[in-house]
Tab-separated table of C-alpha atoms and ligand atoms in Angstrom:
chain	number	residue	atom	x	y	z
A	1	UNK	CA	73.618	84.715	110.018
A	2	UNK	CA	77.133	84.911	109.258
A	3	UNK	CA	79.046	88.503	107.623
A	4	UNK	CA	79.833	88.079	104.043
A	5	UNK	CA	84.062	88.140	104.249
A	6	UNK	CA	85.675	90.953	102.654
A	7	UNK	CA	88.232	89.508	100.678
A	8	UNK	CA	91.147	92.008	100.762
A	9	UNK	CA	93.954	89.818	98.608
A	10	UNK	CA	91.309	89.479	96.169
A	11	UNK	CA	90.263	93.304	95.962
A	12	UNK	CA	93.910	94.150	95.949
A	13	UNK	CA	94.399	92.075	92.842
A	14	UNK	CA	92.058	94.096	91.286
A	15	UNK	CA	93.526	97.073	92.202
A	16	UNK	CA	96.994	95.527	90.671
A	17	UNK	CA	94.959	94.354	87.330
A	18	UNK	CA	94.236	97.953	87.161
A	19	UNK	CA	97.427	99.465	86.835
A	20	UNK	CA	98.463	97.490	84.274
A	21	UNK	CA	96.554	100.099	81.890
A	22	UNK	CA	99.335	103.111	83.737
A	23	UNK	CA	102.109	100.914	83.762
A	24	UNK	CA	102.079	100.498	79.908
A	25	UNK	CA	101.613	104.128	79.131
A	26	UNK	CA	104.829	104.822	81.973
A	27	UNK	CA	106.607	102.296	79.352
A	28	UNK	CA	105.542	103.885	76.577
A	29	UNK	CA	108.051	107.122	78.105
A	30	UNK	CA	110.735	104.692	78.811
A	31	UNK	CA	109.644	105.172	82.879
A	32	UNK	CA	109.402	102.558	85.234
A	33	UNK	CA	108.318	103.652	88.993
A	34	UNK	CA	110.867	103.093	91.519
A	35	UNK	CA	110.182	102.792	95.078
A	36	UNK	CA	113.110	102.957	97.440
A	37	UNK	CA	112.139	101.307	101.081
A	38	UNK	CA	115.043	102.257	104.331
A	39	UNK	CA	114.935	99.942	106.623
A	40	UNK	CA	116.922	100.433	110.077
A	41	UNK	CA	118.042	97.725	112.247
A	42	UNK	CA	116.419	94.610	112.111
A	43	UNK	CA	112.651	95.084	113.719
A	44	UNK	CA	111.232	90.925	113.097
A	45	UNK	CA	108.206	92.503	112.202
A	46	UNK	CA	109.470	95.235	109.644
A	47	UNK	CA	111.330	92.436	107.886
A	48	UNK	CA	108.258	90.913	106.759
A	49	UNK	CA	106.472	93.946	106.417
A	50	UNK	CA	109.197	95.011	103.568
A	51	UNK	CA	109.689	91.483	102.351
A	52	UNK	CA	105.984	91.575	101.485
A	53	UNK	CA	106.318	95.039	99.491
A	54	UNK	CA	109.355	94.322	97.658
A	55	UNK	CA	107.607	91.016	96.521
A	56	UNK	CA	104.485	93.484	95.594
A	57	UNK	CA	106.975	95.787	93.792
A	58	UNK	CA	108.599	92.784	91.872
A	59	UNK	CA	104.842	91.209	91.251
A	60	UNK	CA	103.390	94.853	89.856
A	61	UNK	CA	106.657	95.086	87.197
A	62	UNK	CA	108.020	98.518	89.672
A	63	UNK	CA	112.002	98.640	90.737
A	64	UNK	CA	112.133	98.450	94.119
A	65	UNK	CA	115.150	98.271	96.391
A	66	UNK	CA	115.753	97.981	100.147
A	67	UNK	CA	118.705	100.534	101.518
A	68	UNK	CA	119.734	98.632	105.315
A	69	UNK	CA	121.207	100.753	108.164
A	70	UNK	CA	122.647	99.703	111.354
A	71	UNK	CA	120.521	99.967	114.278
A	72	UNK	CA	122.999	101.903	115.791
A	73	UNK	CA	122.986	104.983	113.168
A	74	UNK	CA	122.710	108.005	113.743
A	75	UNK	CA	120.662	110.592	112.349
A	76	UNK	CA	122.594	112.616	109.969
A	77	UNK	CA	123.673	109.245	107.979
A	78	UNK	CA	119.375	108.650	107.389
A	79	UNK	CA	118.755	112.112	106.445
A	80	UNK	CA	121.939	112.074	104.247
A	81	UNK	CA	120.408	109.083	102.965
A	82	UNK	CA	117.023	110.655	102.307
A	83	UNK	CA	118.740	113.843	100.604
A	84	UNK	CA	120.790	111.291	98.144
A	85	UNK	CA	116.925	109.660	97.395
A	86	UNK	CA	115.105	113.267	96.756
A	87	UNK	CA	117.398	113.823	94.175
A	88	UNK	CA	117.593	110.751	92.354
A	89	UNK	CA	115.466	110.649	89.683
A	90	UNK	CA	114.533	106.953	88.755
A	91	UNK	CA	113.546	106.981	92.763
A	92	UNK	CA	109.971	107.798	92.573
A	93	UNK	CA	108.327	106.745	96.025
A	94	UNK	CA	110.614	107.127	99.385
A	95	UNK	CA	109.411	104.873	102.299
A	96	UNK	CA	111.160	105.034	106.006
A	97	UNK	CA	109.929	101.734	107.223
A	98	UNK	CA	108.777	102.836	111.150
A	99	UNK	CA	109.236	101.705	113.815
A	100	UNK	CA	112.441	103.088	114.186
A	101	UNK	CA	115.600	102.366	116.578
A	102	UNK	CA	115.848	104.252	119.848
A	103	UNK	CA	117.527	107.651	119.421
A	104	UNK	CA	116.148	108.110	115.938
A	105	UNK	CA	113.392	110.761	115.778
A	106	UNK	CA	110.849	109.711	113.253
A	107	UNK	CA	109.018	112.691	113.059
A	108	UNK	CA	112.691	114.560	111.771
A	109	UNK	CA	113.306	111.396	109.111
A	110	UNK	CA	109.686	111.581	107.780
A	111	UNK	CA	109.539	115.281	107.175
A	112	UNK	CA	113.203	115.136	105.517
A	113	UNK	CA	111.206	113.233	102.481
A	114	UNK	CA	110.656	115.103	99.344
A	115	UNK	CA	106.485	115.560	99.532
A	116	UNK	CA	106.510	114.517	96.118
A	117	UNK	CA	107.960	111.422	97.060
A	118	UNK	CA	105.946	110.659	100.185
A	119	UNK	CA	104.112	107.502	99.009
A	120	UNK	CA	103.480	106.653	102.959
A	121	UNK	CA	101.843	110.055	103.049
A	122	UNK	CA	103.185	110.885	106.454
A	123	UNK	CA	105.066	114.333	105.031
A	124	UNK	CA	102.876	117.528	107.253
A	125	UNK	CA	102.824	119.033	103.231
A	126	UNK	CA	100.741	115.625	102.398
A	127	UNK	CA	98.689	115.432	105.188
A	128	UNK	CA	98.078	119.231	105.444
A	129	UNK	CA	96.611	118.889	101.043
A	130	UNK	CA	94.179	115.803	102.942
A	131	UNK	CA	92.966	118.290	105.662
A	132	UNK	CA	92.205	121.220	102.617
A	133	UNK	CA	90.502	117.853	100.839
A	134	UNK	CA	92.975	118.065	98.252
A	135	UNK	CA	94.860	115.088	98.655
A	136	UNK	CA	98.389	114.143	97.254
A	137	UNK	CA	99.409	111.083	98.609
A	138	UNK	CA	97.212	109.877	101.070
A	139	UNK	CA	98.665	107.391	104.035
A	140	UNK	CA	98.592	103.644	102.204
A	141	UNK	CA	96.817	101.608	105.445
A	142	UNK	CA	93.587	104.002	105.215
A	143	UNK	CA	93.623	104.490	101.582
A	144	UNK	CA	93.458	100.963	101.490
A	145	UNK	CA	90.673	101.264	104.145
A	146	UNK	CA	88.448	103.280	101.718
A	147	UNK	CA	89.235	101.353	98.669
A	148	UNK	CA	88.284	98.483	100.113
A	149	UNK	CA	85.065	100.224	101.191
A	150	UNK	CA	84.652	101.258	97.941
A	151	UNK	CA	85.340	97.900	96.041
A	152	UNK	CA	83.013	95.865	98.557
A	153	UNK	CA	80.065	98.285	97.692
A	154	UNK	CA	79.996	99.601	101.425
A	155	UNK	CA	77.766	103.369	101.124
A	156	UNK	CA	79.729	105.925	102.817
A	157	UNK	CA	77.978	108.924	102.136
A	158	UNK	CA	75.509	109.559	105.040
A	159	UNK	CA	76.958	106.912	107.102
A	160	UNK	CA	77.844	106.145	110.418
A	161	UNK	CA	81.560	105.965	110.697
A	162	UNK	CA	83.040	104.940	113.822
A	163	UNK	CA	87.374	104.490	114.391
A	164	UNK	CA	88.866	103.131	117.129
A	165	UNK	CA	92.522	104.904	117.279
A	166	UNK	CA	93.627	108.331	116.465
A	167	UNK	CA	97.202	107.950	115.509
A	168	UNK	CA	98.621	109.583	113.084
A	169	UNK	CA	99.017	106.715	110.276
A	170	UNK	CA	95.503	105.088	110.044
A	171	UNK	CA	93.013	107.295	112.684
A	172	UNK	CA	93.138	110.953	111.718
A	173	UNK	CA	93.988	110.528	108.297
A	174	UNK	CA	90.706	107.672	107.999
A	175	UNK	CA	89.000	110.493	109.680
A	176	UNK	CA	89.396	112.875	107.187
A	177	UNK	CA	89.177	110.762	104.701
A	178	UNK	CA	85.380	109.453	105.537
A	179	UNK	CA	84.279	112.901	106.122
A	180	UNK	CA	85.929	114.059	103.001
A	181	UNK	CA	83.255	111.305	101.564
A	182	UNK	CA	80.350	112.514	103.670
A	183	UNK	CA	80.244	110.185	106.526
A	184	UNK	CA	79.421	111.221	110.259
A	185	UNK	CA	82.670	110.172	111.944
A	186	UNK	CA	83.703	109.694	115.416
A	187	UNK	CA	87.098	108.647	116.327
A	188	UNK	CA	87.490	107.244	119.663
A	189	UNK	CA	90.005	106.571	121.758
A	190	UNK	CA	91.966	104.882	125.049
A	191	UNK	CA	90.377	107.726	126.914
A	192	UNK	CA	86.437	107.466	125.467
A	193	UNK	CA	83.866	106.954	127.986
A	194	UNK	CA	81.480	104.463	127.188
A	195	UNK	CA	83.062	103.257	123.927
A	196	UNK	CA	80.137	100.877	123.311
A	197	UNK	CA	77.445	103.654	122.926
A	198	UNK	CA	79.457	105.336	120.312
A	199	UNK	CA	80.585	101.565	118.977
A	200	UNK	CA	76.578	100.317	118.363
A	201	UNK	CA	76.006	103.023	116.399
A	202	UNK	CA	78.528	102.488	113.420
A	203	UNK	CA	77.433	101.673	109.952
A	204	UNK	CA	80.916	101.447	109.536
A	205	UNK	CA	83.188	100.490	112.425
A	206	UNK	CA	86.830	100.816	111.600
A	207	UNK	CA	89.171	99.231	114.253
A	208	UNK	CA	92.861	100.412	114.349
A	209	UNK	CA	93.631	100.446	118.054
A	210	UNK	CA	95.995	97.487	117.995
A	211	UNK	CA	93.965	95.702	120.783
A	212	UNK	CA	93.649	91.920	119.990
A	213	UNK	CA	90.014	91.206	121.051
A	214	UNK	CA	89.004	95.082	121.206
A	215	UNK	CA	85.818	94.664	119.629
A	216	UNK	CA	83.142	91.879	121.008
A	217	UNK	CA	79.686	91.424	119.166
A	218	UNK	CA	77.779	93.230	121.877
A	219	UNK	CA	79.547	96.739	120.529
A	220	UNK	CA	78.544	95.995	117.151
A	221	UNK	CA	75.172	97.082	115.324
A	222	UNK	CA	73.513	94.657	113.024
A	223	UNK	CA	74.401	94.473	109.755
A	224	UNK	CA	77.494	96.880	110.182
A	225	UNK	CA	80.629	96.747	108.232
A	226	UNK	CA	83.385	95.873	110.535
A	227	UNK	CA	86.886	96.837	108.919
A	228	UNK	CA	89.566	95.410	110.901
A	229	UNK	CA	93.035	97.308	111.391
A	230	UNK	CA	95.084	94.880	113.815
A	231	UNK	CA	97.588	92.886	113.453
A	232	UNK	CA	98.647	91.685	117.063
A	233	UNK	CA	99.889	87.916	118.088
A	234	UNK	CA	97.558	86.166	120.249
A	235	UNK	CA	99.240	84.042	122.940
A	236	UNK	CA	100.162	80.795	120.922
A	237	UNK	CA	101.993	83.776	118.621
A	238	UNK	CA	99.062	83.119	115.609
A	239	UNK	CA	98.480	86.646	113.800
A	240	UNK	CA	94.645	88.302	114.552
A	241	UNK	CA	93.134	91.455	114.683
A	242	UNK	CA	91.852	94.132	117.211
A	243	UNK	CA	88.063	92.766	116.395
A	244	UNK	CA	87.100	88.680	117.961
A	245	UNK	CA	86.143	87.556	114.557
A	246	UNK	CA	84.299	84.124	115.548
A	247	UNK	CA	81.768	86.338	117.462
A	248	UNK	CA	81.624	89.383	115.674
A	249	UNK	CA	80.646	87.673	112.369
A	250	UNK	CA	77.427	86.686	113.572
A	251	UNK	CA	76.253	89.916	113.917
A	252	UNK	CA	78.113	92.193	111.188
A	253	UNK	CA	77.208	92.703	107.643
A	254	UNK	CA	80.314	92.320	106.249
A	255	UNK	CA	83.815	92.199	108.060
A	256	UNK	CA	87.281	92.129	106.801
A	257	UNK	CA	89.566	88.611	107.779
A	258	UNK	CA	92.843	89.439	109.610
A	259	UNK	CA	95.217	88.301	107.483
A	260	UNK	CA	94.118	89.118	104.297
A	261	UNK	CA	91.803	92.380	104.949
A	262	UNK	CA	92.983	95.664	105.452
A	263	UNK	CA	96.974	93.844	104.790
A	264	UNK	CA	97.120	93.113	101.287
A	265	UNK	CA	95.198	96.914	99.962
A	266	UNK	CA	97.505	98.638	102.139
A	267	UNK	CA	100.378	96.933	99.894
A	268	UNK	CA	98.307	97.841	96.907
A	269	UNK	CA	97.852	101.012	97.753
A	270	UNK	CA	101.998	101.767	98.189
A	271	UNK	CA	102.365	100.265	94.901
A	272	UNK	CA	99.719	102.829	93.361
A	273	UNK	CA	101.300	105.727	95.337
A	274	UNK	CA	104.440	104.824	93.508
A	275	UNK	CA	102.947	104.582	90.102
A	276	UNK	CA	101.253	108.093	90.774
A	277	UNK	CA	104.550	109.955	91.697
A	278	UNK	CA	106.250	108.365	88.513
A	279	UNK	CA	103.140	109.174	86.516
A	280	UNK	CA	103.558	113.169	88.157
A	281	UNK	CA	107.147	113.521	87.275
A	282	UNK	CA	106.758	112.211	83.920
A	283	UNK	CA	104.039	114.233	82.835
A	284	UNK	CA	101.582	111.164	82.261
A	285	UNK	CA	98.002	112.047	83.614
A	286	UNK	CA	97.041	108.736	86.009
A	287	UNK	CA	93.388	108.710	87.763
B	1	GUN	N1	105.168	100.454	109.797
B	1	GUN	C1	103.925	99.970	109.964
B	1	GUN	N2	103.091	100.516	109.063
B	1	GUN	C2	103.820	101.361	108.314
B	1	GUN	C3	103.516	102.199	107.207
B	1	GUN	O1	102.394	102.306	106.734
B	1	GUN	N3	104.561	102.896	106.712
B	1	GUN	C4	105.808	102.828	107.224
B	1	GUN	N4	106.744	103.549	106.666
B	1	GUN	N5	106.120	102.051	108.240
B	1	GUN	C5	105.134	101.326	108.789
């Protein structure tokens, strides 16, 4: 029998429907949330990427803007960039769009972000309040990972969680995240033994590896939930996933489509950051 599709653009519109509710009351204080994205050089992929959240922005009723810099920058002009953003106040969410140019340190840009504007997360004060299980802003890609969890009716508590990938943006954060929630998690990597055995035995199987074709049906259990991470480009350039979705679908319970899975809630769930850090600074309470 076939997995029943986990429709991510739909359960992201949801998500937007919502906020409407937060927006209003923002309105209501004469606040609209502003996210501000920097993007550096011209990365093909990053251009879509931050197409597709400034259309989200525009679609949700934030302010959103895109601040370009030359690929050939150099580091003090981004983190005089990010100062000018921490202190001004209709900017509300921050966002360094990563990958970044050669010679540009990430790790430095990331951590120059006020924490209270860190709607990717990535700030060690952010991810740090996750570890203590008093989250902030959690990192969008598995936030939208556990929403979608969530919205499908998936049971976490007392399952099986297994992740492919332990970086820091979707791995360790999803890790903390699912235990925070009462799952058994393993997190494996390029340098598990016997990936399989740990793979069969997911309720939940979470693949973030970035591995077109990672996952075949004979690592998945029966029924599982299969929540696909990838986005790679196959050979004739079309977009898929780290899991082979014609195969694995005859065995999984449920399994997310790449596009339109684990994509479209990680949008949602920058747009929600956003509205939560306007929601902070204005006083409003949010959920
Ligand atoms: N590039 C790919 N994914 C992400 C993300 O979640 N945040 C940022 N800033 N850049 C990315």
């Amino acid at each position: 029998m076939s997995a029943g599709l986990i429709d991510g653009a739909a359960l992201a519109r949801e998500v937007y429907a919502a906020l409407g509710d937060r927006l209003r009351a923002l309105a209501g204080q004469g606040v609209t949330p502003g996210l501000v994205v920097v993007q550096i050089g011209e990365d093909p992929a990053s251009n879509v990427y931050v197409r597709n959240k400034m259309r989200a922005c525009e679609a949700a009723g934030l302010r959103s803007a895109v601040r370009q810099l030359p690929a050939d920058c150099d580091e003090a002009e981004v983190l005089a960039l990010v100062a000018g953003l921490n202190a001004e106040p209709a900017t509300h969410g921050i966002l360094v769009q990563l990958p970044l140019p050669a010679g540009l340190d990430a790790e430095r840009i990331t951590q120059a972000i006020d924490p209270a504007k860190d709607v990717d997360g990535f700030n060690w004060m952010n991810l740090g309040a996750l570890v203590a299980g008093r989250a902030r802003f959690e990192p969008c890609t598995p936030r939208g990972v556990m929403a979608l969890l969530g919205r499908a009716g998936v049971p976490v508590e007392g399952s099986r969680a297994v992740i492919l990938g332990r970086s820091n943006i979707v791995g360790k954060p999803l890790a903390l995240m699912l235990v925070n929630r009462s799952a058994t998690v393993t997190v494996c990597h390029t340098r598990t033994r016997d990936l399989e055995r740990h793979t069969r035995e997911a309720d939940i199987l979470v693949a973030a590896a970035g591995r077109a074709g990672l996952v075949t049906a004979a690592m998945v259990k029966r029924g599982a939930t299969v929540i696909d991470v990838g986005i790679n480009r196959d050979a004739s350039g079309k977009l898929v996933g780290d899991v082979d979705f014609a195969s694995v679908r005859e065995v999984a319970g449920r399994i997310t489509p790449v596009p339109g899975g684990v994509g479209p809630m990680t949008v949602a769930m920058l747009i929600e950051n956003t509205v939560l850090a306007a929601e902070r600074t204005a006083g409003v309470s949010g959920s």
